[in-house]
PDB file of C-alpha atoms in Angstrom:
ATOM      1  CA  MET A 958      -2.821   8.213   2.379  1.00  0.00           C
ATOM      2  CA  SER A 959      -2.213   6.503   5.702  1.00  0.00           C
ATOM      3  CA  ILE A 960       0.568   3.940   5.946  1.00  0.00           C
ATOM      4  CA  ASP A 961      -2.082   1.637   7.410  1.00  0.00           C
ATOM      5  CA  ASP A 962      -4.340   1.950   4.381  1.00  0.00           C
ATOM      6  CA  TYR A 963      -2.176  -0.101   2.054  1.00  0.00           C
ATOM      7  CA  PHE A 964      -3.661  -3.292   0.686  1.00  0.00           C
ATOM      8  CA  GLU A 965      -2.184  -6.598  -0.308  1.00  0.00           C
ATOM      9  CA  SER A 966      -1.825  -7.132  -4.033  1.00  0.00           C
ATOM     10  CA  GLU A 967       0.356  -8.853  -6.550  1.00  0.00           C
ATOM     11  CA  ILE A 968       1.328  -7.998 -10.075  1.00  0.00           C
ATOM     12  CA  ASN A 969       1.868 -10.280 -13.037  1.00  0.00           C
ATOM     13  CA  ASP A 970       5.321 -10.360 -14.622  1.00  0.00           C
ATOM     14  CA  ASP A 971       5.567  -9.187 -18.233  1.00  0.00           C
ATOM     15  CA  ILE A 972       8.733  -7.210 -18.939  1.00  0.00           C
ATOM     16  CA  GLU A 973       7.443  -6.024 -22.325  1.00  0.00           C
ATOM     17  CA  LYS A 974       4.896  -3.811 -20.610  1.00  0.00           C
ATOM     18  CA  ILE A 975       7.394  -1.974 -18.401  1.00  0.00           C
ATOM     19  CA  HIS A 976       7.711   0.739 -21.052  1.00  0.00           C
ATOM     20  CA  LYS A 977       4.387   2.035 -19.745  1.00  0.00           C
ATOM     21  CA  ALA A 978       6.375   3.436 -16.809  1.00  0.00           C
ATOM     22  CA  GLY A 979       7.610   6.192 -19.108  1.00  0.00           C
ATOM     23  CA  SER A 980       4.764   8.574 -18.328  1.00  0.00           C
ATOM     24  CA  LEU A 981       5.317   8.011 -14.599  1.00  0.00           C
ATOM     25  CA  LEU A 982       9.086   8.167 -14.388  1.00  0.00           C
ATOM     26  CA  PHE A 983       9.255  11.170 -16.652  1.00  0.00           C
ATOM     27  CA  LYS A 984      12.347  12.617 -15.001  1.00  0.00           C
ATOM     28  CA  PHE A 985      14.538   9.562 -15.598  1.00  0.00           C
ATOM     29  CA  ASN A 986      16.426   8.130 -18.521  1.00  0.00           C
ATOM     30  CA  HIS A 987      15.478   4.481 -19.036  1.00  0.00           C
ATOM     31  CA  TYR A 988      17.908   1.618 -19.461  1.00  0.00           C
ATOM     32  CA  VAL A 989      17.193  -2.098 -19.685  1.00  0.00           C
ATOM     33  CA  ASP A 990      19.983  -4.564 -18.839  1.00  0.00           C
ATOM     34  CA  ALA A 991      18.706  -7.736 -20.488  1.00  0.00           C
ATOM     35  CA  ARG A 992      21.673  -9.966 -19.693  1.00  0.00           C
ATOM     36  CA  GLN A 993      20.911 -13.406 -18.315  1.00  0.00           C
ATOM     37  CA  PRO A 994      20.703 -14.111 -14.552  1.00  0.00           C
ATOM     38  CA  GLY A 995      24.068 -14.376 -12.837  1.00  0.00           C
ATOM     39  CA  SER A 996      25.848 -12.106 -15.308  1.00  0.00           C
ATOM     40  CA  GLY A 997      26.528  -9.337 -12.773  1.00  0.00           C
ATOM     41  CA  LYS A 998      23.589  -6.955 -13.176  1.00  0.00           C
ATOM     42  CA  THR A 999      23.130  -6.491  -9.413  1.00  0.00           C
ATOM     43  CA  THR A1000      26.875  -6.075  -8.863  1.00  0.00           C
ATOM     44  CA  ARG A1001      26.955  -3.385 -11.537  1.00  0.00           C
ATOM     45  CA  MET A1002      23.976  -1.625  -9.957  1.00  0.00           C
ATOM     46  CA  LEU A1003      25.732  -1.541  -6.575  1.00  0.00           C
ATOM     47  CA  GLU A1004      28.917  -0.201  -8.130  1.00  0.00           C
ATOM     48  CA  VAL A1005      26.963   2.664  -9.643  1.00  0.00           C
ATOM     49  CA  LEU A1006      24.906   3.405  -6.519  1.00  0.00           C
ATOM     50  CA  ASN A1007      27.885   3.358  -4.168  1.00  0.00           C
ATOM     51  CA  LEU A1008      29.531   6.035  -6.303  1.00  0.00           C
ATOM     52  CA  THR A1009      26.401   8.139  -6.781  1.00  0.00           C
ATOM     53  CA  GLU A1010      25.116  10.788  -4.385  1.00  0.00           C
ATOM     54  CA  GLY A1011      21.472  11.263  -3.459  1.00  0.00           C
ATOM     55  CA  SER A1012      18.530   8.995  -2.787  1.00  0.00           C
ATOM     56  CA  HIS A1013      17.804   5.810  -4.730  1.00  0.00           C
ATOM     57  CA  LEU A1014      15.028   3.225  -4.868  1.00  0.00           C
ATOM     58  CA  VAL A1015      15.630  -0.472  -5.478  1.00  0.00           C
ATOM     59  CA  ILE A1016      12.571  -2.624  -6.241  1.00  0.00           C
ATOM     60  CA  ALA A1017      13.075  -6.369  -5.832  1.00  0.00           C
ATOM     61  CA  ALA A1018      11.085  -9.569  -5.449  1.00  0.00           C
ATOM     62  CA  SER A1019      11.936 -10.321  -1.794  1.00  0.00           C
ATOM     63  CA  HIS A1020      13.053  -8.752   1.473  1.00  0.00           C
ATOM     64  CA  GLU A1021      15.815 -11.352   1.723  1.00  0.00           C
ATOM     65  CA  PHE A1022      17.340 -10.196  -1.560  1.00  0.00           C
ATOM     66  CA  LEU A1023      17.165  -6.552  -0.501  1.00  0.00           C
ATOM     67  CA  GLU A1024      18.779  -7.303   2.870  1.00  0.00           C
ATOM     68  CA  ASN A1025      21.498  -9.724   1.746  1.00  0.00           C
ATOM     69  CA  GLU A1026      22.337  -8.616  -1.774  1.00  0.00           C
ATOM     70  CA  VAL A1027      21.750  -4.871  -1.554  1.00  0.00           C
ATOM     71  CA  LYS A1028      21.697  -3.394   1.969  1.00  0.00           C
ATOM     72  CA  ASN A1029      24.649  -5.457   3.236  1.00  0.00           C
ATOM     73  CA  LYS A1030      26.716  -4.260   0.255  1.00  0.00           C
ATOM     74  CA  PHE A1031      25.508  -0.667   0.290  1.00  0.00           C
ATOM     75  CA  ASN A1032      27.949   1.881   1.729  1.00  0.00           C
ATOM     76  CA  LYS A1033      25.294   4.517   2.489  1.00  0.00           C
ATOM     77  CA  PRO A1034      22.064   4.657   4.570  1.00  0.00           C
ATOM     78  CA  PHE A1035      19.561   2.157   3.171  1.00  0.00           C
ATOM     79  CA  VAL A1036      16.142   1.162   4.536  1.00  0.00           C
ATOM     80  CA  VAL A1037      14.335  -2.023   3.535  1.00  0.00           C
ATOM     81  CA  LEU A1038      10.595  -1.456   3.888  1.00  0.00           C
ATOM     82  CA  LYS A1039       8.924  -4.387   5.629  1.00  0.00           C
ATOM     83  CA  GLY A1040       5.356  -5.368   6.373  1.00  0.00           C
ATOM     84  CA  PHE A1041       3.800  -5.665   9.807  1.00  0.00           C
ATOM     85  CA  GLU A1042       4.211  -9.435  10.121  1.00  0.00           C
ATOM     86  CA  LYS A1043       7.946  -9.208   9.507  1.00  0.00           C
ATOM     87  CA  CYS A1044       8.426  -6.399  12.043  1.00  0.00           C
ATOM     88  CA  CYS A1045       6.118  -7.067  14.993  1.00  0.00           C
ATOM     89  CA  HIS A1046       8.192  -8.465  17.861  1.00  0.00           C
ATOM     90  CA  LYS A1047       5.083  -9.736  19.639  1.00  0.00           C
ATOM     91  CA  ILE A1048       3.618 -11.737  16.789  1.00  0.00           C
ATOM     92  CA  ASP A1049       5.262 -14.973  17.979  1.00  0.00           C
ATOM     93  CA  ASP A1050       4.822 -14.214  21.678  1.00  0.00           C
ATOM     94  CA  PRO A1051       3.127 -17.147  23.482  1.00  0.00           C
ATOM     95  CA  ASP A1052       0.786 -14.736  25.306  1.00  0.00           C
ATOM     96  CA  TYR A1053      -0.087 -12.278  22.542  1.00  0.00           C
ATOM     97  CA  GLY A1054       0.869 -13.893  19.256  1.00  0.00           C
ATOM     98  CA  SER A1055      -2.336 -15.801  18.573  1.00  0.00           C
ATOM     99  CA  THR A1056      -4.455 -12.668  19.135  1.00  0.00           C
ATOM    100  CA  ILE A1057      -2.262 -10.586  16.821  1.00  0.00           C
ATOM    101  CA  LYS A1058      -2.347 -13.238  14.107  1.00  0.00           C
ATOM    102  CA  GLN A1059      -6.122 -13.503  14.438  1.00  0.00           C
ATOM    103  CA  MET A1060      -6.486  -9.739  14.003  1.00  0.00           C
ATOM    104  CA  ARG A1061      -4.192  -9.714  10.969  1.00  0.00           C
ATOM    105  CA  ALA A1062      -6.105 -12.617   9.437  1.00  0.00           C
ATOM    106  CA  LYS A1063      -9.246 -10.487   9.791  1.00  0.00           C
ATOM    107  CA  LYS A1064      -7.458  -7.543   8.111  1.00  0.00           C
ATOM    108  CA  ILE A1065      -7.365  -5.311  11.195  1.00  0.00           C
ATOM    109  CA  PHE A1066      -5.101  -2.348  10.410  1.00  0.00           C
ATOM    110  CA  PRO A1067      -1.669  -2.462  12.125  1.00  0.00           C
ATOM    111  CA  LYS A1068      -1.998   0.757  14.129  1.00  0.00           C
ATOM    112  CA  TYR A1069      -5.097  -0.575  15.905  1.00  0.00           C
ATOM    113  CA  ILE A1070      -3.296  -3.800  16.731  1.00  0.00           C
ATOM    114  CA  CYS A1071      -0.455  -1.743  18.226  1.00  0.00           C
ATOM    115  CA  THR A1072      -2.969   0.171  20.356  1.00  0.00           C
ATOM    116  CA  ILE A1073      -4.671  -2.974  21.645  1.00  0.00           C
ATOM    117  CA  MET A1074      -1.280  -4.533  22.457  1.00  0.00           C
ATOM    118  CA  ASN A1075      -0.248  -1.329  24.297  1.00  0.00           C
ATOM    119  CA  CYS A1076       2.817  -0.947  22.095  1.00  0.00           C
ATOM    120  CA  PRO A1077       4.531   2.483  22.242  1.00  0.00           C
ATOM    121  CA  GLY A1078       4.707   2.637  18.454  1.00  0.00           C
ATOM    122  CA  ARG A1079       8.490   2.874  18.206  1.00  0.00           C
ATOM    123  CA  CYS A1080       9.122  -0.517  16.651  1.00  0.00           C
ATOM    124  CA  TYR A1081      10.879  -1.126  13.320  1.00  0.00           C
ATOM    125  CA  TYR A1082       7.539  -1.062  11.486  1.00  0.00           C
ATOM    126  CA  ARG A1083       6.728   2.479  12.657  1.00  0.00           C
ATOM    127  CA  GLU A1084      10.241   3.877  12.639  1.00  0.00           C
ATOM    128  CA  GLN A1085      10.951   2.853   9.048  1.00  0.00           C
ATOM    129  CA  PHE A1086       8.343   5.352   7.815  1.00  0.00           C
ATOM    130  CA  ASP A1087      10.139   8.174   9.642  1.00  0.00           C
ATOM    131  CA  LYS A1088      13.533   6.969   8.478  1.00  0.00           C
ATOM    132  CA  ILE A1089      12.666   7.070   4.775  1.00  0.00           C
ATOM    133  CA  LYS A1090      11.839  10.782   5.061  1.00  0.00           C
ATOM    134  CA  GLU A1091      15.444  11.626   5.952  1.00  0.00           C
ATOM    135  CA  GLU A1092      17.629  13.367   3.386  1.00  0.00           C
ATOM    136  CA  ASN A1093      19.705  11.201   1.025  1.00  0.00           C
ATOM    137  CA  ILE A1094      18.207   7.961   2.319  1.00  0.00           C
ATOM    138  CA  SER A1095      17.918   5.094  -0.159  1.00  0.00           C
ATOM    139  CA  ILE A1096      15.056   2.619  -0.022  1.00  0.00           C
ATOM    140  CA  GLY A1097      14.548  -1.036  -0.865  1.00  0.00           C
ATOM    141  CA  ALA A1098      10.982  -2.217  -1.425  1.00  0.00           C
ATOM    142  CA  VAL A1099       8.988  -5.142  -2.703  1.00  0.00           C
ATOM    143  CA  GLN A1100       6.128  -4.195  -5.029  1.00  0.00           C
ATOM    144  CA  GLN A1101       3.443  -4.320  -2.300  1.00  0.00           C
ATOM    145  CA  PHE A1102       4.971  -1.186  -0.746  1.00  0.00           C
ATOM    146  CA  LEU A1103       5.379   0.911  -3.872  1.00  0.00           C
ATOM    147  CA  HIS A1104       2.085   2.744  -3.620  1.00  0.00           C
ATOM    148  CA  ILE A1105       2.883   4.306  -0.225  1.00  0.00           C
ATOM    149  CA  LEU A1106       5.985   6.060  -1.539  1.00  0.00           C
ATOM    150  CA  ASP A1107       5.580   9.716  -2.469  1.00  0.00           C
ATOM    151  CA  PHE A1108       7.858  10.009  -5.494  1.00  0.00           C
ATOM    152  CA  TYR A1109       7.646  13.807  -5.434  1.00  0.00           C
ATOM    153  CA  GLU A1110       8.665  14.033  -1.795  1.00  0.00           C
ATOM    154  CA  HIS A1111      11.560  11.586  -2.085  1.00  0.00           C
ATOM    155  CA  GLY A1112      12.883  12.909  -5.371  1.00  0.00           C
ATOM    156  CA  PHE A1113      14.793   9.723  -6.145  1.00  0.00           C
ATOM    157  CA  ASN A1114      17.943  10.217  -8.193  1.00  0.00           C
ATOM    158  CA  SER A1115      17.454   6.773  -9.694  1.00  0.00           C
ATOM    159  CA  ILE A1116      15.028   3.842  -9.587  1.00  0.00           C
ATOM    160  CA  TRP A1117      16.211   0.275 -10.161  1.00  0.00           C
ATOM    161  CA  VAL A1118      13.830  -2.607 -10.893  1.00  0.00           C
ATOM    162  CA  GLU A1119      15.393  -6.019 -10.323  1.00  0.00           C
ATOM    163  CA  GLU A1120      14.334  -8.974 -12.456  1.00  0.00           C
ATOM    164  CA  ASN A1121      11.189 -10.753 -11.207  1.00  0.00           C
ATOM    165  CA  ALA A1122      10.408  -7.762  -8.978  1.00  0.00           C
ATOM    166  CA  LEU A1123       6.863  -7.541 -10.324  1.00  0.00           C
ATOM    167  CA  SER A1124       5.912 -11.200 -10.318  1.00  0.00           C
ATOM    168  CA  GLY A1125       2.476 -12.387  -9.273  1.00  0.00           C
ATOM    169  CA  ASN A1126      -1.156 -11.552 -10.026  1.00  0.00           C
ATOM    170  CA  PHE A1127      -3.071  -8.390  -9.220  1.00  0.00           C
ATOM    171  CA  SER A1128      -6.607  -8.352  -7.889  1.00  0.00           C
ATOM    172  CA  VAL A1129      -8.917  -6.014  -6.033  1.00  0.00           C
ATOM    173  CA  THR A1130     -12.473  -7.157  -5.418  1.00  0.00           C
ATOM    174  CA  TRP A1131     -15.657  -5.066  -5.452  1.00  0.00           C
ATOM    175  CA  ILE A1132     -18.487  -6.542  -3.374  1.00  0.00           C
ATOM    176  CA  PRO A1133     -21.335  -3.973  -3.127  1.00  0.00           C
ATOM    177  CA  LYS A1134     -23.173  -5.759  -0.291  1.00  0.00           C
ATOM    178  CA  LYS A1135     -20.045  -5.813   1.859  1.00  0.00           C
ATOM    179  CA  LEU A1136     -19.183  -2.183   1.072  1.00  0.00           C
ATOM    180  CA  LYS A1137     -22.668  -1.039   2.047  1.00  0.00           C
ATOM    181  CA  THR A1138     -22.456  -2.981   5.312  1.00  0.00           C
ATOM    182  CA  GLU A1139     -19.203  -1.207   6.183  1.00  0.00           C
ATOM    183  CA  LEU A1140     -20.621   2.214   5.269  1.00  0.00           C
ATOM    184  CA  ARG A1141     -23.715   1.684   7.435  1.00  0.00           C
ATOM    185  CA  LYS A1142     -21.485   1.147  10.461  1.00  0.00           C
ATOM    186  CA  LEU A1143     -20.481   4.808  10.169  1.00  0.00           C
ATOM    187  CA  VAL A1144     -24.022   6.218  10.459  1.00  0.00           C
ATOM    188  CA  ASN A1145     -24.259   8.455  13.558  1.00  0.00           C
ATOM    189  CA  ASN A1146     -20.499   8.114  13.880  1.00  0.00           C
ATOM    190  CA  GLY A1147     -19.582  10.942  11.498  1.00  0.00           C
ATOM    191  CA  ILE A1148     -21.710  10.073   8.474  1.00  0.00           C
ATOM    192  CA  GLU A1149     -25.326  11.237   8.536  1.00  0.00           C
ATOM    193  CA  GLN A1150     -28.153   9.497   6.664  1.00  0.00           C
ATOM    194  CA  LYS A1151     -28.093  11.984   3.773  1.00  0.00           C
ATOM    195  CA  LYS A1152     -24.418  11.323   3.029  1.00  0.00           C
ATOM    196  CA  LEU A1153     -24.945   7.585   3.494  1.00  0.00           C
ATOM    197  CA  LYS A1154     -27.575   7.581   0.720  1.00  0.00           C
ATOM    198  CA  ILE A1155     -25.135   9.427  -1.567  1.00  0.00           C
ATOM    199  CA  LEU A1156     -22.367   6.924  -0.818  1.00  0.00           C
ATOM    200  CA  ILE A1157     -24.654   3.898  -1.223  1.00  0.00           C
ATOM    201  CA  LYS A1158     -25.633   5.238  -4.638  1.00  0.00           C
ATOM    202  CA  ALA A1159     -21.943   5.738  -5.436  1.00  0.00           C
ATOM    203  CA  VAL A1160     -21.314   2.067  -4.618  1.00  0.00           C
ATOM    204  CA  ASP A1161     -24.071   0.955  -6.998  1.00  0.00           C
ATOM    205  CA  GLU A1162     -22.834   3.260  -9.756  1.00  0.00           C
ATOM    206  CA  ARG A1163     -19.115   2.850  -8.994  1.00  0.00           C
ATOM    207  CA  ASP A1164     -18.900   6.615  -8.954  1.00  0.00           C
ATOM    208  CA  PHE A1165     -15.254   7.645  -8.714  1.00  0.00           C
ATOM    209  CA  ASN A1166     -15.949  11.388  -8.375  1.00  0.00           C
ATOM    210  CA  THR A1167     -18.285  10.947  -5.406  1.00  0.00           C
ATOM    211  CA  PHE A1168     -15.847   8.693  -3.549  1.00  0.00           C
ATOM    212  CA  MET A1169     -13.048  11.120  -4.368  1.00  0.00           C
ATOM    213  CA  LYS A1170     -15.111  14.015  -3.010  1.00  0.00           C
ATOM    214  CA  TYR A1171     -15.767  12.253   0.296  1.00  0.00           C
ATOM    215  CA  SER A1172     -12.483  10.325   0.533  1.00  0.00           C
ATOM    216  CA  ASP A1173     -10.795  12.496   3.169  1.00  0.00           C
ATOM    217  CA  LEU A1174     -13.958  12.623   5.277  1.00  0.00           C
ATOM    218  CA  LEU A1175     -14.434   8.866   5.000  1.00  0.00           C
ATOM    219  CA  LYS A1176     -10.877   8.099   6.075  1.00  0.00           C
ATOM    220  CA  GLU A1177     -11.166  10.476   9.020  1.00  0.00           C
ATOM    221  CA  VAL A1178     -14.499   8.981  10.098  1.00  0.00           C
ATOM    222  CA  VAL A1179     -13.282   5.385   9.689  1.00  0.00           C
ATOM    223  CA  ASP A1180     -10.223   6.152  11.806  1.00  0.00           C
ATOM    224  CA  LYS A1181     -12.243   7.803  14.584  1.00  0.00           C
ATOM    225  CA  TYR A1182     -14.821   5.010  14.533  1.00  0.00           C
ATOM    226  CA  ASN A1183     -12.236   2.225  14.706  1.00  0.00           C
ATOM    227  CA  SER A1184     -10.217   4.056  17.363  1.00  0.00           C
ATOM    228  CA  LYS A1185     -13.382   4.188  19.461  1.00  0.00           C
ATOM    229  CA  ILE A1186     -13.931   0.442  18.991  1.00  0.00           C
ATOM    230  CA  VAL A1187     -10.320  -0.302  19.931  1.00  0.00           C
ATOM    231  CA  LYS A1188     -10.485   1.911  23.037  1.00  0.00           C
ATOM    232  CA  SER A1189     -13.542   0.016  24.272  1.00  0.00           C
ATOM    233  CA  TYR A1190     -11.420  -3.164  24.279  1.00  0.00           C
ATOM    234  CA  GLU A1191      -8.480  -1.752  26.257  1.00  0.00           C
ATOM    235  CA  ASN A1192      -9.193  -4.024  29.206  1.00  0.00           C
ATOM    236  CA  LYS A1193     -11.192  -6.706  27.434  1.00  0.00           C
ATOM    237  CA  LYS A1194     -10.365  -9.799  25.460  1.00  0.00           C
ATOM    238  CA  ILE A1195     -10.881  -9.534  21.716  1.00  0.00           C
ATOM    239  CA  ASP A1196     -14.070 -11.382  20.763  1.00  0.00           C
ATOM    240  CA  LYS A1197     -16.395 -11.896  17.799  1.00  0.00           C
ATOM    241  CA  HIS A1198     -18.155  -8.583  18.477  1.00  0.00           C
ATOM    242  CA  PHE A1199     -14.899  -6.702  17.965  1.00  0.00           C
ATOM    243  CA  PHE A1200     -14.477  -8.186  14.502  1.00  0.00           C
ATOM    244  CA  SER A1201     -18.109  -7.613  13.530  1.00  0.00           C
ATOM    245  CA  ASP A1202     -18.125  -3.999  14.765  1.00  0.00           C
ATOM    246  CA  PHE A1203     -14.787  -3.011  13.204  1.00  0.00           C
ATOM    247  CA  CYS A1204     -15.023  -1.041   9.941  1.00  0.00           C
ATOM    248  CA  TYR A1205     -12.906  -2.580   7.181  1.00  0.00           C
ATOM    249  CA  LEU A1206     -13.448   0.161   4.610  1.00  0.00           C
ATOM    250  CA  ARG A1207     -10.235   0.988   2.704  1.00  0.00           C
ATOM    251  CA  VAL A1208     -10.957   4.163   0.813  1.00  0.00           C
ATOM    252  CA  ASP A1209      -7.891   4.243  -1.424  1.00  0.00           C
ATOM    253  CA  GLU A1210      -8.524   0.667  -2.497  1.00  0.00           C
ATOM    254  CA  LEU A1211     -12.056   1.569  -3.571  1.00  0.00           C
ATOM    255  CA  LEU A1212     -10.835   4.574  -5.517  1.00  0.00           C
ATOM    256  CA  MET A1213      -8.187   2.576  -7.294  1.00  0.00           C
ATOM    257  CA  TYR A1214     -10.623  -0.172  -8.250  1.00  0.00           C
ATOM    258  CA  ILE A1215     -13.090   2.254  -9.836  1.00  0.00           C
ATOM    259  CA  TYR A1216     -10.302   4.216 -11.519  1.00  0.00           C
ATOM    260  CA  PHE A1217      -8.966   1.188 -13.359  1.00  0.00           C
ATOM    261  CA  GLU A1218     -12.311  -0.473 -13.988  1.00  0.00           C
ATOM    262  CA  LYS A1219     -13.569   2.610 -15.820  1.00  0.00           C
ATOM    263  CA  ARG A1220     -10.476   2.601 -18.006  1.00  0.00           C
ATOM    264  CA  TYR A1221     -10.869  -1.029 -18.990  1.00  0.00           C
ATOM    265  CA  GLU A1222     -14.429  -0.408 -20.144  1.00  0.00           C
ATOM    266  CA  THR A1223     -13.191   2.020 -22.786  1.00  0.00           C
ATOM    267  CA  ASP A1224      -9.609   0.940 -23.434  1.00  0.00           C
ATOM    268  CA  TYR A1225      -9.342  -1.681 -26.171  1.00  0.00           C
ATOM    269  CA  ILE A1226      -6.018  -2.884 -24.751  1.00  0.00           C
ATOM    270  CA  ASN A1227      -6.669  -4.975 -21.669  1.00  0.00           C
ATOM    271  CA  TYR A1228      -3.413  -5.372 -19.795  1.00  0.00           C
ATOM    272  CA  ARG A1229      -5.071  -6.243 -16.528  1.00  0.00           C
ATOM    273  CA  ASN A1230      -2.615  -9.113 -16.003  1.00  0.00           C
ATOM    274  CA  TYR A1231       0.614  -7.381 -16.933  1.00  0.00           C
ATOM    275  CA  SER A1232       3.322  -5.590 -14.997  1.00  0.00           C
ATOM    276  CA  GLY A1233       2.370  -2.373 -16.771  1.00  0.00           C
ATOM    277  CA  ARG A1234      -0.553  -2.439 -14.350  1.00  0.00           C
ATOM    278  CA  ALA A1235       1.942  -1.970 -11.522  1.00  0.00           C
ATOM    279  CA  PHE A1236       3.139   1.294 -12.979  1.00  0.00           C
ATOM    280  CA  GLU A1237      -0.410   2.399 -13.728  1.00  0.00           C
ATOM    281  CA  ARG A1238      -1.164   1.788 -10.077  1.00  0.00           C
ATOM    282  CA  LEU A1239       1.743   4.066  -9.201  1.00  0.00           C
ATOM    283  CA  GLN A1240       0.427   6.677 -11.593  1.00  0.00           C
ATOM    284  CA  PHE A1241      -2.919   6.564  -9.816  1.00  0.00           C
ATOM    285  CA  PHE A1242      -1.400   7.334  -6.446  1.00  0.00           C
ATOM    286  CA  LEU A1243       0.970   9.940  -7.881  1.00  0.00           C
ATOM    287  CA  PHE A1244      -1.445  11.944  -9.962  1.00  0.00           C
ATOM    288  CA  SER A1245      -4.827  11.246  -8.347  1.00  0.00           C
ATOM    289  CA  ARG A1246      -3.737  10.943  -4.719  1.00  0.00           C
ATOM    290  CA  LYS A1247      -0.869  13.400  -4.313  1.00  0.00           C
ATOM    291  CA  ASN A1248      -0.191  12.824  -0.605  1.00  0.00           C
ATOM    292  CA  CYS A1249       0.795   9.181  -0.277  1.00  0.00           C
ATOM    293  CA  ILE A1250       2.226   9.218   3.246  1.00  0.00           C
TER     294      ILE A1250
END
């Protein structure tokens, strides 16, 4: 999975459903510190982590908490994963900022924005994904970043979930007409008519296996197609044609939607609005999509 293929989502808070993480975090013992806020839970966590070797993951509700209450009190290497808007040093630039914000509002993937802005790609946003691959590095993340972490590769010695870390609502939309429009953009750009018909049918039938079969090809074709569009605008101002020509297909998002939707049709327990969904989402990327980064 590309680091640019993540999608914005939120997850509803319901601590009673966190036990569903058991099948995911099979290598860990599980402890719940249910003391009230302000009783020293975070302080205790830091005491343990600062005395423990290895790599650790801390999941919290905000970047500010991870920076001020964890990283600044951590005595070992610690990276706080941040989104594009928090890292891009040009986003508030009087000359470039409005264009960057317009592209982000239209859901243009970060790496294409970097290309259009002629950025060398060595900003905090890019470098953090190299940094987290280093040995014995600990990571702080809000829940929107969880699905890009490869839990097998990192081999975390412990995972800590701060209170309110999974607050919010989760939603992924499925709009067949829009999906078909995006797929048709790829015809003669790596997807021939025969495969297009198969994929259009898969959209109508919400066919997980077909999308899974063509997922790697689709991501490769989408990347080549969008890179071509971006290159054509190297010396041009971004206009409405750029946004209409760009392909917004996010393959992993489609797979995840179908995966969960099929389950809810047969599962009598509908926990669509609970934090257990967050851990199910992790399970999807761990067991169905082995290579997250």
